[in-house]
Amino acid sequence: MIADVVRAEGAPGPTLVLDQGRLPRGALALRGELSALRRWLEATGRGQVRKIALVGPSPVASYDVDYRFVQCLPEPDGFDFRAGCGHSLLAAVVASGRRGPVRVRAVTTGDPVLCLPRPDGSYTVRLERAVPLDGLLPTGRPLQRLCGLPVSLVRYGNPYVFVAARDLGLSSRAALFGAGAEVLGRLLGVRAAAARLLGLPTGGALPKVAAVGAFLPGRLSVRAATVAGWHPGLALTGGVCLAAARGVPGTVPWLLSEDPRRRPWTAGDRVRPLRLDTPSGPVLVSAAGSGRHLAHVAVHGKRARVLERSLPLPWRIHVTA
């Protein structure tokens, strides 16, 4: 494999998956090389590809695969090297052709991820970073005000900012999923304020931001923004972080739960499923833990398919034999 184009269901676009073993050491680490690659994608009719994944065998014995991720930003020479992408990680695993469970070291974020194939052809993608619940709060607070709104900043995988839909004037699932530029602008303003608070560039991909509502029993509705506008569904990392946040007392997702008085992880309730409604359909997630510790979070029923195999790389990127 030189390069494959793979799309995970629910992702805003496909991922370009590159075989790290066939690239020179340090290739695509420079902005100039990435810009040349991006111009090639545009010139060859693949401008919708805004995600780049580098994948190869891991030198660490407890992992099968190392995965690195680069997010293309809206400006032509803009890239973010800090974010993770669960859909692109799954795309990389599918492109690798590995059978059975695949243990992935997400080098960009430092997270261990397990991809479990299912008999129906789907995958369960499970982030396996054990952490105390208060370790999920980058500011140490479950709730704070940004841009005049109560919000929760939570990090499990990517950092996210969660805002209650009702605080944006959205009182139904239809209102949330039909919200337009005004609501999007408010969310992006909150995201920029959170980035400054966390010491991140306001023009980067992090933190992510999502509005969350509780409109039907036993489920949450969520709509998130990407670097270019509304997400068509929900990032895999968004489902993971939302499920984690639901178990942290005082956060927006916890407050929206049906019975926030119950302890988040108890001996009799180690695995908690949660159905999320998104603009593109339902997403099933689950979280497991004990006491005040989170063990792992999984997203179920995820699929990806290869759109193109063995693409030649642009002339500036030299491939090893």
PDB file of C-alpha atoms in Angstrom:
ATOM      1  CA  MET A   1       0.000   0.000   0.000  1.00  0.00           C
ATOM      2  CA  ILE A   2       1.226   3.498  -0.856  1.00  0.00           C
ATOM      3  CA  ALA A   3      -1.929   5.471  -0.101  1.00  0.00           C
ATOM      4  CA  ASP A   4      -5.570   4.492   0.260  1.00  0.00           C
ATOM      5  CA  VAL A   5      -8.701   6.598   0.506  1.00  0.00           C
ATOM      6  CA  VAL A   6     -11.068   5.219   3.142  1.00  0.00           C
ATOM      7  CA  ARG A   7     -14.326   6.615   4.485  1.00  0.00           C
ATOM      8  CA  ALA A   8     -15.773   5.729   7.856  1.00  0.00           C
ATOM      9  CA  GLU A   9     -19.549   5.979   8.159  1.00  0.00           C
ATOM     10  CA  GLY A  10     -20.493   9.117  10.047  1.00  0.00           C
ATOM     11  CA  ALA A  11     -17.312  10.996   9.152  1.00  0.00           C
ATOM     12  CA  PRO A  12     -17.582  14.365   7.345  1.00  0.00           C
ATOM     13  CA  GLY A  13     -15.221  13.097   4.638  1.00  0.00           C
ATOM     14  CA  PRO A  14     -12.737  10.374   3.708  1.00  0.00           C
ATOM     15  CA  THR A  15      -9.250   9.851   5.096  1.00  0.00           C
ATOM     16  CA  LEU A  16      -6.042   9.504   3.110  1.00  0.00           C
ATOM     17  CA  VAL A  17      -4.237   6.566   4.728  1.00  0.00           C
ATOM     18  CA  LEU A  18      -0.488   6.379   4.136  1.00  0.00           C
ATOM     19  CA  ASP A  19       1.743   3.377   4.792  1.00  0.00           C
ATOM     20  CA  GLN A  20       4.348   4.725   7.186  1.00  0.00           C
ATOM     21  CA  GLY A  21       6.732   1.895   6.307  1.00  0.00           C
ATOM     22  CA  ARG A  22       6.990   3.101   2.702  1.00  0.00           C
ATOM     23  CA  LEU A  23       7.765   6.707   3.537  1.00  0.00           C
ATOM     24  CA  PRO A  24      11.171   8.111   4.462  1.00  0.00           C
ATOM     25  CA  ARG A  25      11.703   8.802   8.139  1.00  0.00           C
ATOM     26  CA  GLY A  26      10.178  12.159   8.980  1.00  0.00           C
ATOM     27  CA  ALA A  27       8.159  12.413   5.762  1.00  0.00           C
ATOM     28  CA  LEU A  28       5.050  14.596   5.949  1.00  0.00           C
ATOM     29  CA  ALA A  29       6.265  16.137   9.197  1.00  0.00           C
ATOM     30  CA  LEU A  30       6.860  19.443   7.405  1.00  0.00           C
ATOM     31  CA  ARG A  31       4.099  21.869   6.514  1.00  0.00           C
ATOM     32  CA  GLY A  32       5.533  22.328   3.001  1.00  0.00           C
ATOM     33  CA  GLU A  33       5.254  18.611   2.222  1.00  0.00           C
ATOM     34  CA  LEU A  34       1.715  18.481   3.591  1.00  0.00           C
ATOM     35  CA  SER A  35       0.760  21.535   1.534  1.00  0.00           C
ATOM     36  CA  ALA A  36       2.118  19.849  -1.608  1.00  0.00           C
ATOM     37  CA  LEU A  37       0.110  16.738  -0.791  1.00  0.00           C
ATOM     38  CA  ARG A  38      -3.010  18.812  -0.247  1.00  0.00           C
ATOM     39  CA  ARG A  39      -2.588  20.634  -3.562  1.00  0.00           C
ATOM     40  CA  TRP A  40      -2.230  17.253  -5.265  1.00  0.00           C
ATOM     41  CA  LEU A  41      -5.477  16.074  -3.678  1.00  0.00           C
ATOM     42  CA  GLU A  42      -7.247  19.181  -4.982  1.00  0.00           C
ATOM     43  CA  ALA A  43      -5.736  18.840  -8.452  1.00  0.00           C
ATOM     44  CA  THR A  44      -6.768  15.187  -8.751  1.00  0.00           C
ATOM     45  CA  GLY A  45     -10.405  15.760  -7.731  1.00  0.00           C
ATOM     46  CA  ARG A  46      -9.954  14.596  -4.142  1.00  0.00           C
ATOM     47  CA  GLY A  47     -10.396  17.938  -2.429  1.00  0.00           C
ATOM     48  CA  GLN A  48     -12.952  16.446  -0.040  1.00  0.00           C
ATOM     49  CA  VAL A  49     -10.105  14.586   1.695  1.00  0.00           C
ATOM     50  CA  ARG A  50      -9.275  16.697   4.742  1.00  0.00           C
ATOM     51  CA  LYS A  51      -7.873  14.025   7.025  1.00  0.00           C
ATOM     52  CA  ILE A  52      -4.485  12.303   6.759  1.00  0.00           C
ATOM     53  CA  ALA A  53      -3.496   9.173   8.661  1.00  0.00           C
ATOM     54  CA  LEU A  54      -0.065   7.547   8.812  1.00  0.00           C
ATOM     55  CA  VAL A  55      -0.146   3.924   9.907  1.00  0.00           C
ATOM     56  CA  GLY A  56       2.435   1.195  10.385  1.00  0.00           C
ATOM     57  CA  PRO A  57       3.456  -1.668  12.688  1.00  0.00           C
ATOM     58  CA  SER A  58       4.100  -0.503  16.239  1.00  0.00           C
ATOM     59  CA  PRO A  59       7.543  -0.999  17.789  1.00  0.00           C
ATOM     60  CA  VAL A  60       5.802  -1.350  21.158  1.00  0.00           C
ATOM     61  CA  ALA A  61       5.041  -4.991  21.950  1.00  0.00           C
ATOM     62  CA  SER A  62       1.616  -4.313  23.479  1.00  0.00           C
ATOM     63  CA  TYR A  63       0.327  -2.703  20.268  1.00  0.00           C
ATOM     64  CA  ASP A  64      -0.210  -3.929  16.728  1.00  0.00           C
ATOM     65  CA  VAL A  65      -0.308  -0.578  14.954  1.00  0.00           C
ATOM     66  CA  ASP A  66       0.972   2.967  15.403  1.00  0.00           C
ATOM     67  CA  TYR A  67      -1.359   5.669  14.093  1.00  0.00           C
ATOM     68  CA  ARG A  68      -0.644   9.354  13.518  1.00  0.00           C
ATOM     69  CA  PHE A  69      -3.215  11.904  12.432  1.00  0.00           C
ATOM     70  CA  VAL A  70      -3.144  15.284  10.701  1.00  0.00           C
ATOM     71  CA  GLN A  71      -6.256  17.466  10.331  1.00  0.00           C
ATOM     72  CA  CYS A  72      -6.428  19.861   7.385  1.00  0.00           C
ATOM     73  CA  LEU A  73      -7.785  23.254   8.447  1.00  0.00           C
ATOM     74  CA  PRO A  74      -9.895  25.564   6.240  1.00  0.00           C
ATOM     75  CA  GLU A  75      -6.956  27.757   5.193  1.00  0.00           C
ATOM     76  CA  PRO A  76      -4.905  26.221   2.320  1.00  0.00           C
ATOM     77  CA  ASP A  77      -1.704  25.750   4.338  1.00  0.00           C
ATOM     78  CA  GLY A  78      -3.368  25.099   7.700  1.00  0.00           C
ATOM     79  CA  PHE A  79      -2.879  21.846   9.599  1.00  0.00           C
ATOM     80  CA  ASP A  80      -3.491  20.672  13.149  1.00  0.00           C
ATOM     81  CA  PHE A  81      -1.148  18.064  14.631  1.00  0.00           C
ATOM     82  CA  ARG A  82      -2.718  17.892  18.121  1.00  0.00           C
ATOM     83  CA  ALA A  83      -6.129  16.389  17.474  1.00  0.00           C
ATOM     84  CA  GLY A  84      -7.167  12.769  17.289  1.00  0.00           C
ATOM     85  CA  CYS A  85      -9.820  11.319  14.986  1.00  0.00           C
ATOM     86  CA  GLY A  86     -11.568   8.060  15.761  1.00  0.00           C
ATOM     87  CA  HIS A  87     -13.103   7.751  12.304  1.00  0.00           C
ATOM     88  CA  SER A  88      -9.669   8.128  10.684  1.00  0.00           C
ATOM     89  CA  LEU A  89      -8.207   5.619  13.133  1.00  0.00           C
ATOM     90  CA  LEU A  90     -10.841   3.095  12.077  1.00  0.00           C
ATOM     91  CA  ALA A  91     -10.150   3.948   8.430  1.00  0.00           C
ATOM     92  CA  ALA A  92      -6.462   3.211   9.011  1.00  0.00           C
ATOM     93  CA  VAL A  93      -7.244  -0.153  10.620  1.00  0.00           C
ATOM     94  CA  VAL A  94      -9.539  -1.141   7.749  1.00  0.00           C
ATOM     95  CA  ALA A  95      -6.929  -0.066   5.185  1.00  0.00           C
ATOM     96  CA  SER A  96      -4.273  -2.171   6.924  1.00  0.00           C
ATOM     97  CA  GLY A  97      -6.289  -5.338   6.229  1.00  0.00           C
ATOM     98  CA  ARG A  98      -5.484  -6.794   9.656  1.00  0.00           C
ATOM     99  CA  ARG A  99      -7.888  -9.447  10.886  1.00  0.00           C
ATOM    100  CA  GLY A 100      -9.118  -9.903  14.399  1.00  0.00           C
ATOM    101  CA  PRO A 101      -8.796  -7.389  17.249  1.00  0.00           C
ATOM    102  CA  VAL A 102      -6.285  -4.617  16.511  1.00  0.00           C
ATOM    103  CA  ARG A 103      -4.564  -2.718  19.312  1.00  0.00           C
ATOM    104  CA  VAL A 104      -3.705   0.778  18.160  1.00  0.00           C
ATOM    105  CA  ARG A 105      -1.323   3.265  19.725  1.00  0.00           C
ATOM    106  CA  ALA A 106      -2.722   6.689  18.835  1.00  0.00           C
ATOM    107  CA  VAL A 107       0.612   8.502  18.839  1.00  0.00           C
ATOM    108  CA  THR A 108      -0.924  11.960  18.339  1.00  0.00           C
ATOM    109  CA  THR A 109      -2.965  11.831  21.550  1.00  0.00           C
ATOM    110  CA  GLY A 110      -1.150   9.067  23.449  1.00  0.00           C
ATOM    111  CA  ASP A 111      -4.322   7.004  23.791  1.00  0.00           C
ATOM    112  CA  PRO A 112      -4.592   3.185  23.600  1.00  0.00           C
ATOM    113  CA  VAL A 113      -7.460   2.090  21.343  1.00  0.00           C
ATOM    114  CA  LEU A 114      -8.829  -1.385  20.652  1.00  0.00           C
ATOM    115  CA  CYS A 115     -10.710  -2.068  17.394  1.00  0.00           C
ATOM    116  CA  LEU A 116     -12.874  -5.172  17.667  1.00  0.00           C
ATOM    117  CA  PRO A 117     -14.431  -6.583  14.470  1.00  0.00           C
ATOM    118  CA  ARG A 118     -17.951  -7.961  14.742  1.00  0.00           C
ATOM    119  CA  PRO A 119     -19.610 -10.786  12.772  1.00  0.00           C
ATOM    120  CA  ASP A 120     -21.824  -8.281  10.906  1.00  0.00           C
ATOM    121  CA  GLY A 121     -18.757  -6.468   9.516  1.00  0.00           C
ATOM    122  CA  SER A 122     -18.926  -3.552  11.924  1.00  0.00           C
ATOM    123  CA  TYR A 123     -16.398  -2.590  14.593  1.00  0.00           C
ATOM    124  CA  THR A 124     -16.481  -1.669  18.227  1.00  0.00           C
ATOM    125  CA  VAL A 125     -13.880   1.051  18.810  1.00  0.00           C
ATOM    126  CA  ARG A 126     -12.830   1.245  22.452  1.00  0.00           C
ATOM    127  CA  LEU A 127     -10.603   3.858  24.068  1.00  0.00           C
ATOM    128  CA  GLU A 128      -8.913   2.118  26.977  1.00  0.00           C
ATOM    129  CA  ARG A 129      -7.354   4.897  29.034  1.00  0.00           C
ATOM    130  CA  ALA A 130      -8.189   4.372  32.727  1.00  0.00           C
ATOM    131  CA  VAL A 131      -8.533   7.657  34.583  1.00  0.00           C
ATOM    132  CA  PRO A 132     -10.122   9.006  37.773  1.00  0.00           C
ATOM    133  CA  LEU A 133     -13.238  11.029  37.051  1.00  0.00           C
ATOM    134  CA  ASP A 134     -11.703  14.312  38.189  1.00  0.00           C
ATOM    135  CA  GLY A 135      -8.857  13.646  35.739  1.00  0.00           C
ATOM    136  CA  LEU A 136     -11.372  14.191  32.919  1.00  0.00           C
ATOM    137  CA  LEU A 137     -11.709  17.885  33.778  1.00  0.00           C
ATOM    138  CA  PRO A 138      -8.832  19.941  32.310  1.00  0.00           C
ATOM    139  CA  THR A 139      -9.779  23.006  34.375  1.00  0.00           C
ATOM    140  CA  GLY A 140     -10.672  21.005  37.484  1.00  0.00           C
ATOM    141  CA  ARG A 141     -14.282  22.250  37.333  1.00  0.00           C
ATOM    142  CA  PRO A 142     -17.319  20.364  35.983  1.00  0.00           C
ATOM    143  CA  LEU A 143     -19.147  23.570  35.063  1.00  0.00           C
ATOM    144  CA  GLN A 144     -18.041  27.112  34.263  1.00  0.00           C
ATOM    145  CA  ARG A 145     -19.231  30.071  32.226  1.00  0.00           C
ATOM    146  CA  LEU A 146     -17.869  31.003  28.818  1.00  0.00           C
ATOM    147  CA  CYS A 147     -19.450  33.643  26.589  1.00  0.00           C
ATOM    148  CA  GLY A 148     -22.250  33.931  29.152  1.00  0.00           C
ATOM    149  CA  LEU A 149     -23.164  30.227  28.933  1.00  0.00           C
ATOM    150  CA  PRO A 150     -22.674  27.409  31.466  1.00  0.00           C
ATOM    151  CA  VAL A 151     -20.393  24.853  29.791  1.00  0.00           C
ATOM    152  CA  SER A 152     -18.360  21.768  30.646  1.00  0.00           C
ATOM    153  CA  LEU A 153     -14.804  21.207  29.433  1.00  0.00           C
ATOM    154  CA  VAL A 154     -14.011  17.489  29.376  1.00  0.00           C
ATOM    155  CA  ARG A 155     -11.053  15.600  27.951  1.00  0.00           C
ATOM    156  CA  TYR A 156     -11.181  11.905  27.142  1.00  0.00           C
ATOM    157  CA  GLY A 157      -9.443  11.500  23.798  1.00  0.00           C
ATOM    158  CA  ASN A 158     -10.005  14.950  22.312  1.00  0.00           C
ATOM    159  CA  PRO A 159     -11.023  17.784  24.645  1.00  0.00           C
ATOM    160  CA  TYR A 160     -14.655  18.845  24.183  1.00  0.00           C
ATOM    161  CA  VAL A 161     -16.826  21.744  25.289  1.00  0.00           C
ATOM    162  CA  PHE A 162     -20.403  20.684  26.010  1.00  0.00           C
ATOM    163  CA  VAL A 163     -23.234  23.237  26.015  1.00  0.00           C
ATOM    164  CA  ALA A 164     -26.840  22.474  26.941  1.00  0.00           C
ATOM    165  CA  ALA A 165     -29.126  22.960  23.935  1.00  0.00           C
ATOM    166  CA  ARG A 166     -31.719  24.701  26.101  1.00  0.00           C
ATOM    167  CA  ASP A 167     -29.173  27.407  26.994  1.00  0.00           C
ATOM    168  CA  LEU A 168     -28.917  28.127  23.263  1.00  0.00           C
ATOM    169  CA  GLY A 169     -32.692  28.503  23.027  1.00  0.00           C
ATOM    170  CA  LEU A 170     -33.179  25.044  21.476  1.00  0.00           C
ATOM    171  CA  SER A 171     -36.066  23.203  23.135  1.00  0.00           C
ATOM    172  CA  SER A 172     -36.471  20.176  20.838  1.00  0.00           C
ATOM    173  CA  ARG A 173     -34.457  17.725  18.803  1.00  0.00           C
ATOM    174  CA  ALA A 174     -35.814  19.296  15.610  1.00  0.00           C
ATOM    175  CA  ALA A 175     -34.679  22.738  16.749  1.00  0.00           C
ATOM    176  CA  LEU A 176     -31.217  21.423  17.602  1.00  0.00           C
ATOM    177  CA  PHE A 177     -30.726  19.580  14.316  1.00  0.00           C
ATOM    178  CA  GLY A 178     -32.208  22.458  12.331  1.00  0.00           C
ATOM    179  CA  ALA A 179     -30.170  25.219  13.969  1.00  0.00           C
ATOM    180  CA  GLY A 180     -28.331  27.453  11.538  1.00  0.00           C
ATOM    181  CA  ALA A 181     -25.492  29.939  11.306  1.00  0.00           C
ATOM    182  CA  GLU A 182     -26.433  31.965  14.379  1.00  0.00           C
ATOM    183  CA  VAL A 183     -26.215  29.009  16.759  1.00  0.00           C
ATOM    184  CA  LEU A 184     -23.117  27.725  14.996  1.00  0.00           C
ATOM    185  CA  GLY A 185     -21.477  31.115  15.480  1.00  0.00           C
ATOM    186  CA  ARG A 186     -22.247  31.057  19.206  1.00  0.00           C
ATOM    187  CA  LEU A 187     -20.783  27.574  19.553  1.00  0.00           C
ATOM    188  CA  LEU A 188     -17.640  28.565  17.664  1.00  0.00           C
ATOM    189  CA  GLY A 189     -17.316  31.584  19.943  1.00  0.00           C
ATOM    190  CA  VAL A 190     -17.507  29.285  22.969  1.00  0.00           C
ATOM    191  CA  ARG A 191     -14.944  27.000  21.342  1.00  0.00           C
ATOM    192  CA  ALA A 192     -12.526  29.897  20.795  1.00  0.00           C
ATOM    193  CA  ALA A 193     -12.916  31.049  24.407  1.00  0.00           C
ATOM    194  CA  ALA A 194     -12.259  27.505  25.620  1.00  0.00           C
ATOM    195  CA  ALA A 195      -9.172  27.267  23.410  1.00  0.00           C
ATOM    196  CA  ARG A 196      -7.759  30.425  25.013  1.00  0.00           C
ATOM    197  CA  LEU A 197      -8.536  29.035  28.466  1.00  0.00           C
ATOM    198  CA  LEU A 198      -6.705  25.791  27.646  1.00  0.00           C
ATOM    199  CA  GLY A 199      -3.752  27.554  26.012  1.00  0.00           C
ATOM    200  CA  LEU A 200      -4.588  26.259  22.528  1.00  0.00           C
ATOM    201  CA  PRO A 201      -4.594  28.258  19.276  1.00  0.00           C
ATOM    202  CA  THR A 202      -8.065  29.623  18.513  1.00  0.00           C
ATOM    203  CA  GLY A 203      -7.676  28.712  14.835  1.00  0.00           C
ATOM    204  CA  GLY A 204      -6.867  25.045  15.486  1.00  0.00           C
ATOM    205  CA  ALA A 205      -9.085  21.975  15.633  1.00  0.00           C
ATOM    206  CA  LEU A 206      -9.220  21.784  19.445  1.00  0.00           C
ATOM    207  CA  PRO A 207     -11.176  21.832  21.600  1.00  0.00           C
ATOM    208  CA  LYS A 208     -14.210  20.401  19.860  1.00  0.00           C
ATOM    209  CA  VAL A 209     -17.633  21.810  20.751  1.00  0.00           C
ATOM    210  CA  ALA A 210     -21.103  20.254  20.875  1.00  0.00           C
ATOM    211  CA  ALA A 211     -24.620  21.166  21.967  1.00  0.00           C
ATOM    212  CA  VAL A 212     -26.439  18.464  23.955  1.00  0.00           C
ATOM    213  CA  GLY A 213     -30.125  18.037  24.769  1.00  0.00           C
ATOM    214  CA  ALA A 214     -32.318  15.523  26.604  1.00  0.00           C
ATOM    215  CA  PHE A 215     -35.532  15.347  24.574  1.00  0.00           C
ATOM    216  CA  LEU A 216     -36.375  11.610  24.744  1.00  0.00           C
ATOM    217  CA  PRO A 217     -36.165   9.219  27.708  1.00  0.00           C
ATOM    218  CA  GLY A 218     -32.931   7.287  28.034  1.00  0.00           C
ATOM    219  CA  ARG A 219     -31.009   9.100  25.309  1.00  0.00           C
ATOM    220  CA  LEU A 220     -29.250  12.351  24.542  1.00  0.00           C
ATOM    221  CA  SER A 221     -29.347  14.403  21.351  1.00  0.00           C
ATOM    222  CA  VAL A 222     -26.094  15.990  20.235  1.00  0.00           C
ATOM    223  CA  ARG A 223     -24.942  18.261  17.442  1.00  0.00           C
ATOM    224  CA  ALA A 224     -21.291  19.181  17.018  1.00  0.00           C
ATOM    225  CA  ALA A 225     -19.230  21.607  14.970  1.00  0.00           C
ATOM    226  CA  THR A 226     -16.170  20.806  12.861  1.00  0.00           C
ATOM    227  CA  VAL A 227     -13.378  23.108  11.704  1.00  0.00           C
ATOM    228  CA  ALA A 228     -15.515  23.935   8.653  1.00  0.00           C
ATOM    229  CA  GLY A 229     -19.070  24.106  10.044  1.00  0.00           C
ATOM    230  CA  TRP A 230     -21.695  21.699  11.378  1.00  0.00           C
ATOM    231  CA  HIS A 231     -20.660  18.056  11.624  1.00  0.00           C
ATOM    232  CA  PRO A 232     -22.998  15.853   9.532  1.00  0.00           C
ATOM    233  CA  GLY A 233     -23.236  13.353  12.386  1.00  0.00           C
ATOM    234  CA  LEU A 234     -20.933  13.072  15.390  1.00  0.00           C
ATOM    235  CA  ALA A 235     -17.200  12.479  15.580  1.00  0.00           C
ATOM    236  CA  LEU A 236     -16.315   9.120  17.056  1.00  0.00           C
ATOM    237  CA  THR A 237     -14.208  10.993  19.622  1.00  0.00           C
ATOM    238  CA  GLY A 238     -17.293  13.083  20.398  1.00  0.00           C
ATOM    239  CA  GLY A 239     -19.324  10.034  21.315  1.00  0.00           C
ATOM    240  CA  VAL A 240     -16.460   8.770  23.456  1.00  0.00           C
ATOM    241  CA  CYS A 241     -15.995  12.052  25.316  1.00  0.00           C
ATOM    242  CA  LEU A 242     -19.735  12.570  25.811  1.00  0.00           C
ATOM    243  CA  ALA A 243     -20.152   9.095  27.313  1.00  0.00           C
ATOM    244  CA  ALA A 244     -17.219   9.794  29.647  1.00  0.00           C
ATOM    245  CA  ALA A 245     -18.605  13.209  30.634  1.00  0.00           C
ATOM    246  CA  ARG A 246     -21.981  11.699  31.478  1.00  0.00           C
ATOM    247  CA  GLY A 247     -20.327   9.927  34.419  1.00  0.00           C
ATOM    248  CA  VAL A 248     -18.765  13.067  35.933  1.00  0.00           C
ATOM    249  CA  PRO A 249     -21.038  14.722  38.500  1.00  0.00           C
ATOM    250  CA  GLY A 250     -21.886  18.325  37.703  1.00  0.00           C
ATOM    251  CA  THR A 251     -21.091  18.319  33.990  1.00  0.00           C
ATOM    252  CA  VAL A 252     -23.657  19.309  31.369  1.00  0.00           C
ATOM    253  CA  PRO A 253     -24.172  15.681  30.175  1.00  0.00           C
ATOM    254  CA  TRP A 254     -24.470  14.483  33.790  1.00  0.00           C
ATOM    255  CA  LEU A 255     -27.030  17.174  34.594  1.00  0.00           C
ATOM    256  CA  LEU A 256     -29.034  16.147  31.514  1.00  0.00           C
ATOM    257  CA  SER A 257     -29.126  12.495  32.609  1.00  0.00           C
ATOM    258  CA  GLU A 258     -32.456  11.129  33.800  1.00  0.00           C
ATOM    259  CA  ASP A 259     -31.322  10.627  37.395  1.00  0.00           C
ATOM    260  CA  PRO A 260     -28.152  12.635  38.113  1.00  0.00           C
ATOM    261  CA  ARG A 261     -28.306  11.705  41.800  1.00  0.00           C
ATOM    262  CA  ARG A 262     -27.067   8.163  41.240  1.00  0.00           C
ATOM    263  CA  ARG A 263     -23.360   7.472  41.448  1.00  0.00           C
ATOM    264  CA  PRO A 264     -21.799   7.263  37.981  1.00  0.00           C
ATOM    265  CA  TRP A 265     -19.960   3.945  38.357  1.00  0.00           C
ATOM    266  CA  THR A 266     -21.130   1.428  40.925  1.00  0.00           C
ATOM    267  CA  ALA A 267     -20.354  -2.240  41.477  1.00  0.00           C
ATOM    268  CA  GLY A 268     -23.740  -3.216  40.058  1.00  0.00           C
ATOM    269  CA  ASP A 269     -23.570  -0.864  37.090  1.00  0.00           C
ATOM    270  CA  ARG A 270     -20.121  -1.277  35.587  1.00  0.00           C
ATOM    271  CA  VAL A 271     -21.125  -0.888  31.934  1.00  0.00           C
ATOM    272  CA  ARG A 272     -23.536   1.888  31.034  1.00  0.00           C
ATOM    273  CA  PRO A 273     -24.939   2.018  27.491  1.00  0.00           C
ATOM    274  CA  LEU A 274     -26.084   5.336  26.092  1.00  0.00           C
ATOM    275  CA  ARG A 275     -27.927   6.004  22.840  1.00  0.00           C
ATOM    276  CA  LEU A 276     -27.076   9.283  21.168  1.00  0.00           C
ATOM    277  CA  ASP A 277     -29.296  10.920  18.550  1.00  0.00           C
ATOM    278  CA  THR A 278     -27.306  12.795  15.887  1.00  0.00           C
ATOM    279  CA  PRO A 279     -28.318  14.523  12.634  1.00  0.00           C
ATOM    280  CA  SER A 280     -27.262  11.429  10.660  1.00  0.00           C
ATOM    281  CA  GLY A 281     -28.836   8.821  12.936  1.00  0.00           C
ATOM    282  CA  PRO A 282     -28.376   7.072  16.288  1.00  0.00           C
ATOM    283  CA  VAL A 283     -24.999   6.171  17.785  1.00  0.00           C
ATOM    284  CA  LEU A 284     -24.584   3.592  20.548  1.00  0.00           C
ATOM    285  CA  VAL A 285     -21.832   4.176  23.104  1.00  0.00           C
ATOM    286  CA  SER A 286     -20.984   2.571  26.421  1.00  0.00           C
ATOM    287  CA  ALA A 287     -18.726   3.393  29.346  1.00  0.00           C
ATOM    288  CA  ALA A 288     -17.312   1.145  32.033  1.00  0.00           C
ATOM    289  CA  GLY A 289     -15.787   1.954  35.374  1.00  0.00           C
ATOM    290  CA  SER A 290     -15.852   1.346  39.079  1.00  0.00           C
ATOM    291  CA  GLY A 291     -16.292   3.802  41.911  1.00  0.00           C
ATOM    292  CA  ARG A 292     -14.930   7.143  40.751  1.00  0.00           C
ATOM    293  CA  HIS A 293     -12.687   5.739  38.013  1.00  0.00           C
ATOM    294  CA  LEU A 294     -13.441   5.389  34.320  1.00  0.00           C
ATOM    295  CA  ALA A 295     -11.970   2.250  32.720  1.00  0.00           C
ATOM    296  CA  HIS A 296     -12.885   2.589  29.040  1.00  0.00           C
ATOM    297  CA  VAL A 297     -15.460   3.953  26.611  1.00  0.00           C
ATOM    298  CA  ALA A 298     -16.623   2.233  23.430  1.00  0.00           C
ATOM    299  CA  VAL A 299     -18.526   3.238  20.300  1.00  0.00           C
ATOM    300  CA  HIS A 300     -20.409   0.360  18.698  1.00  0.00           C
ATOM    301  CA  GLY A 301     -21.485  -0.552  15.177  1.00  0.00           C
ATOM    302  CA  LYS A 302     -18.911   1.540  13.295  1.00  0.00           C
ATOM    303  CA  ARG A 303     -18.068   0.779   9.673  1.00  0.00           C
ATOM    304  CA  ALA A 304     -15.553   1.965   7.082  1.00  0.00           C
ATOM    305  CA  ARG A 305     -15.003   1.128   3.424  1.00  0.00           C
ATOM    306  CA  VAL A 306     -12.082   1.565   1.068  1.00  0.00           C
ATOM    307  CA  LEU A 307     -12.891   3.967  -1.764  1.00  0.00           C
ATOM    308  CA  GLU A 308      -9.528   3.803  -3.583  1.00  0.00           C
ATOM    309  CA  ARG A 309      -6.483   1.561  -3.259  1.00  0.00           C
ATOM    310  CA  SER A 310      -2.774   2.151  -3.918  1.00  0.00           C
ATOM    311  CA  LEU A 311      -2.795   5.752  -5.067  1.00  0.00           C
ATOM    312  CA  PRO A 312       0.503   7.160  -6.354  1.00  0.00           C
ATOM    313  CA  LEU A 313       1.875   9.919  -4.175  1.00  0.00           C
ATOM    314  CA  PRO A 314       2.771  13.399  -5.489  1.00  0.00           C
ATOM    315  CA  TRP A 315       6.254  13.819  -6.877  1.00  0.00           C
ATOM    316  CA  ARG A 316       7.608  15.678  -3.857  1.00  0.00           C
ATOM    317  CA  ILE A 317       6.976  12.736  -1.538  1.00  0.00           C
ATOM    318  CA  HIS A 318       9.527  10.019  -2.305  1.00  0.00           C
ATOM    319  CA  VAL A 319       8.463   6.486  -1.482  1.00  0.00           C
ATOM    320  CA  THR A 320      10.939   3.853  -0.371  1.00  0.00           C
ATOM    321  CA  ALA A 321      11.201   0.571  -2.217  1.00  0.00           C
TER     322      ALA A 321
END
